[in-house]
CSV table of C-alpha atoms in Angstrom, one decimal:
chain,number,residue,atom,x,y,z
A,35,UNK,CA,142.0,105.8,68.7
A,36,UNK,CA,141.9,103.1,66.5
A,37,UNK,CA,138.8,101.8,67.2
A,38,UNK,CA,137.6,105.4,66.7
A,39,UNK,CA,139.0,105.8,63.0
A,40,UNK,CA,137.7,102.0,62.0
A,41,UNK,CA,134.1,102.8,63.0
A,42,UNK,CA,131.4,102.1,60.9
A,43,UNK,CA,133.6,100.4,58.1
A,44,UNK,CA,131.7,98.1,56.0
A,45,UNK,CA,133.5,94.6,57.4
A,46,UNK,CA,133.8,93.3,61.0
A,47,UNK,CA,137.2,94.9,62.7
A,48,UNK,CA,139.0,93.7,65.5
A,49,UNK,CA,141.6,95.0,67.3
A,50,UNK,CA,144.1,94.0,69.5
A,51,UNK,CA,146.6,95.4,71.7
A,52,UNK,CA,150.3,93.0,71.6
A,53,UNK,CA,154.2,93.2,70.7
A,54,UNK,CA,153.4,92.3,67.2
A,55,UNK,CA,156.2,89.8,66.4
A,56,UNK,CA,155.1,88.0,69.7
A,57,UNK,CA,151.5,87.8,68.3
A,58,UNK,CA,152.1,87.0,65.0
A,59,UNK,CA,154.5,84.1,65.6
A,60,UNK,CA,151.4,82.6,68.2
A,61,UNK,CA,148.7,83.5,65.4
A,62,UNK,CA,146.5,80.4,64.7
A,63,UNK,CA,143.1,81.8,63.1
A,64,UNK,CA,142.8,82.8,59.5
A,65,UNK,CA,143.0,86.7,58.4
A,66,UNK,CA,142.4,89.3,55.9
A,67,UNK,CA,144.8,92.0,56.1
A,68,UNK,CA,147.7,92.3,58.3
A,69,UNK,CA,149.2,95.6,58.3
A,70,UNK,CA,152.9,96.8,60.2
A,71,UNK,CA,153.8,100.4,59.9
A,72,UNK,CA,156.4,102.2,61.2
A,73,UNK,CA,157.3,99.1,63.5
A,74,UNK,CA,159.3,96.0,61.4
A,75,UNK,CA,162.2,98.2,60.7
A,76,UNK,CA,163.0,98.1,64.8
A,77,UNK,CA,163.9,94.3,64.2
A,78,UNK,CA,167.2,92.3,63.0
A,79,UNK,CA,166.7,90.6,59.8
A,80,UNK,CA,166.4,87.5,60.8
A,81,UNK,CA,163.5,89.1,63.0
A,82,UNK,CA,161.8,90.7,59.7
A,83,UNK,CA,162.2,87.5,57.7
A,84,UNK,CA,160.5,85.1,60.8
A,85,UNK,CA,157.7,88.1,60.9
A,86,UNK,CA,157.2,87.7,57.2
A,87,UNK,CA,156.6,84.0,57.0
A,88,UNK,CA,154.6,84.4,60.4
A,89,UNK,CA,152.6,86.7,57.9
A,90,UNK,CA,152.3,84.3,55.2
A,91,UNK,CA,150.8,81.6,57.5
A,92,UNK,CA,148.4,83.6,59.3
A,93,UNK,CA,146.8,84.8,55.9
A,94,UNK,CA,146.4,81.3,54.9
A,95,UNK,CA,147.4,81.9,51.1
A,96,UNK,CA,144.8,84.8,51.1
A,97,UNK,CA,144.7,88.2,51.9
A,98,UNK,CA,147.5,91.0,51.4
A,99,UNK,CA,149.9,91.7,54.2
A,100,UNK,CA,151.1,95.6,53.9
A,101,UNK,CA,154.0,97.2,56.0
A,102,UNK,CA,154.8,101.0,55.7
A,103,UNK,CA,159.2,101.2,56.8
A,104,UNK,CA,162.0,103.1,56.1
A,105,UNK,CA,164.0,101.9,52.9
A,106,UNK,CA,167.5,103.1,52.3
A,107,UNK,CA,167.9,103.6,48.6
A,108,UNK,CA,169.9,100.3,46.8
A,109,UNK,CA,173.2,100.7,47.7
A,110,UNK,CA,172.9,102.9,50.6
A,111,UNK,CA,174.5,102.2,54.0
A,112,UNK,CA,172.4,102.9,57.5
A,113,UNK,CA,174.7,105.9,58.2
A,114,UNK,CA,173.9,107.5,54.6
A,115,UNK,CA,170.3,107.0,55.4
A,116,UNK,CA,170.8,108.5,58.7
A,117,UNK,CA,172.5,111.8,57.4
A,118,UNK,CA,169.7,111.7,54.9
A,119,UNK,CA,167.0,112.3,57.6
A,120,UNK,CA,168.6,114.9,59.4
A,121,UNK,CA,169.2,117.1,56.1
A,122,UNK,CA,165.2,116.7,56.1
A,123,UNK,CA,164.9,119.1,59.7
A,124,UNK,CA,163.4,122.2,58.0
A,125,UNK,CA,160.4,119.8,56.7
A,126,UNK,CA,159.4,118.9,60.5
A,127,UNK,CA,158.7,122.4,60.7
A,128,UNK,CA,155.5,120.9,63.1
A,129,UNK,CA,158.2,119.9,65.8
A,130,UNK,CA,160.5,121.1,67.7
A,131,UNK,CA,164.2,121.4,67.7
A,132,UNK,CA,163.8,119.0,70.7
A,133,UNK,CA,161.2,116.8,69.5
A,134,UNK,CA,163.3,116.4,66.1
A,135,UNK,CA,166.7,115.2,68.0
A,136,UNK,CA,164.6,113.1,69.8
A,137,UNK,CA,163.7,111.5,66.9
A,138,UNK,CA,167.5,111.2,65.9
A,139,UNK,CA,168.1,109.5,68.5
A,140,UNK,CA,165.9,107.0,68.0
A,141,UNK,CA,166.7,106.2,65.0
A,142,UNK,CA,170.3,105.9,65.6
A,143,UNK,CA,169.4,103.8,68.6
A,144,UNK,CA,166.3,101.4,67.1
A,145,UNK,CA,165.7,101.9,63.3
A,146,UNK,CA,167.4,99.5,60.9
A,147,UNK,CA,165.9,99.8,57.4
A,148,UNK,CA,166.1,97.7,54.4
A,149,UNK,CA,166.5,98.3,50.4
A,150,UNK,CA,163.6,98.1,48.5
A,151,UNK,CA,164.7,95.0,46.6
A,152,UNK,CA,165.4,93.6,50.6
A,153,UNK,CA,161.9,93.9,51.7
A,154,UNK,CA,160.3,93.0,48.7
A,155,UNK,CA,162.8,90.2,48.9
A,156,UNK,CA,162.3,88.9,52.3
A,157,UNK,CA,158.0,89.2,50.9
A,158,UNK,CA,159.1,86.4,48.0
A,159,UNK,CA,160.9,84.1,50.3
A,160,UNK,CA,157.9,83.7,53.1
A,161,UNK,CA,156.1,82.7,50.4
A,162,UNK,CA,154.6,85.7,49.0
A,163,UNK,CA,153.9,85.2,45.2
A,164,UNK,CA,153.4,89.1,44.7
A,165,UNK,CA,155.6,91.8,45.9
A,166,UNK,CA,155.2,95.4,45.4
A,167,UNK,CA,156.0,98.9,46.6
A,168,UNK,CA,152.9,101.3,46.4
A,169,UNK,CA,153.8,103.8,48.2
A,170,UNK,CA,157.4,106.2,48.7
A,171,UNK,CA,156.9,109.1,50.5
A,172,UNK,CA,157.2,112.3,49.3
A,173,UNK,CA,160.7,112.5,51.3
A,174,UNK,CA,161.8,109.0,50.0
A,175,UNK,CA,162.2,108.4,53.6
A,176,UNK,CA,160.0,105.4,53.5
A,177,UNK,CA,157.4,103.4,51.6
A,178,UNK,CA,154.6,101.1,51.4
A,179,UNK,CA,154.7,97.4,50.3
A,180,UNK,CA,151.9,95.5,49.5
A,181,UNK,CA,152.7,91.5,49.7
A,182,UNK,CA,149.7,89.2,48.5
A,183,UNK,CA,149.3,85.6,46.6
């Protein structure tokens, strides 16, 4: 599919299919634009962190590296942000009562988010000298950082 959606974009693409922390911490050649979403939250910190400065390497002080994750508001504990996502239900209106505790589970199972000022953070020490959120969904669920020198 995502060969699909990238064709015929103006710059040479390629894909490939690995566990993303496994193939960023091997990564040797130089590249644009690295981009995570909906995947860094499901490691621990220290996971996140090693992932970021695997980032940093691999773009060889060029480039942007951009994630799209859950954030828990500054201050907020996992739990909060939890019970926050479950008040949002009547939004998912496109999925089922099954499909939605599903998704609860999940979550309670294999998402850990950070705060805002954690990710963008964990950006500056890898080495990033720019850190920025973009992005916050409409829900506040989540958001999009852009880190780039």
């Amino acid at each position: 599919m995502a060969a699909r959606e990238l064709d015929g974009m103006p710059c040479p693409v390629e894909l490939q299919c690995n566990d993303f922390a496994q193939a960023m911490a091997k990564w040797s050649e130089p590249v644009d634009v690295i981009w995570i979403g909906m995947s860094l939250h499901h490691l621990p910190a220290t996971g996140k962190a090693q992932l970021m400065h695997d980032a940093h390497r691999s773009l060889g002080g060029k480039g942007m590296f951009i994630i799209w994750e859950p954030a828990l508001f500054e201050g907020e504990e996992r739990l909060s942000w939890l019970a926050r996502f479950s008040l949002l239900r009547d939004e998912w209106s496109a999925v089922s009562d099954e499909e939605f505790a599903s998704m609860e589970r999940h979550m309670r199972l294999a998402d850990f988010p950070e705060t805002v000022g954690t990710w963008l953070g964990m950006g500056t020490d890898a080495g990033f000298s720019q850190a920025e959120e973009i992005f916050m969904m409409p829900n506040e669920m989540g958001r999009v950082f852009r880190f780039s020198n």
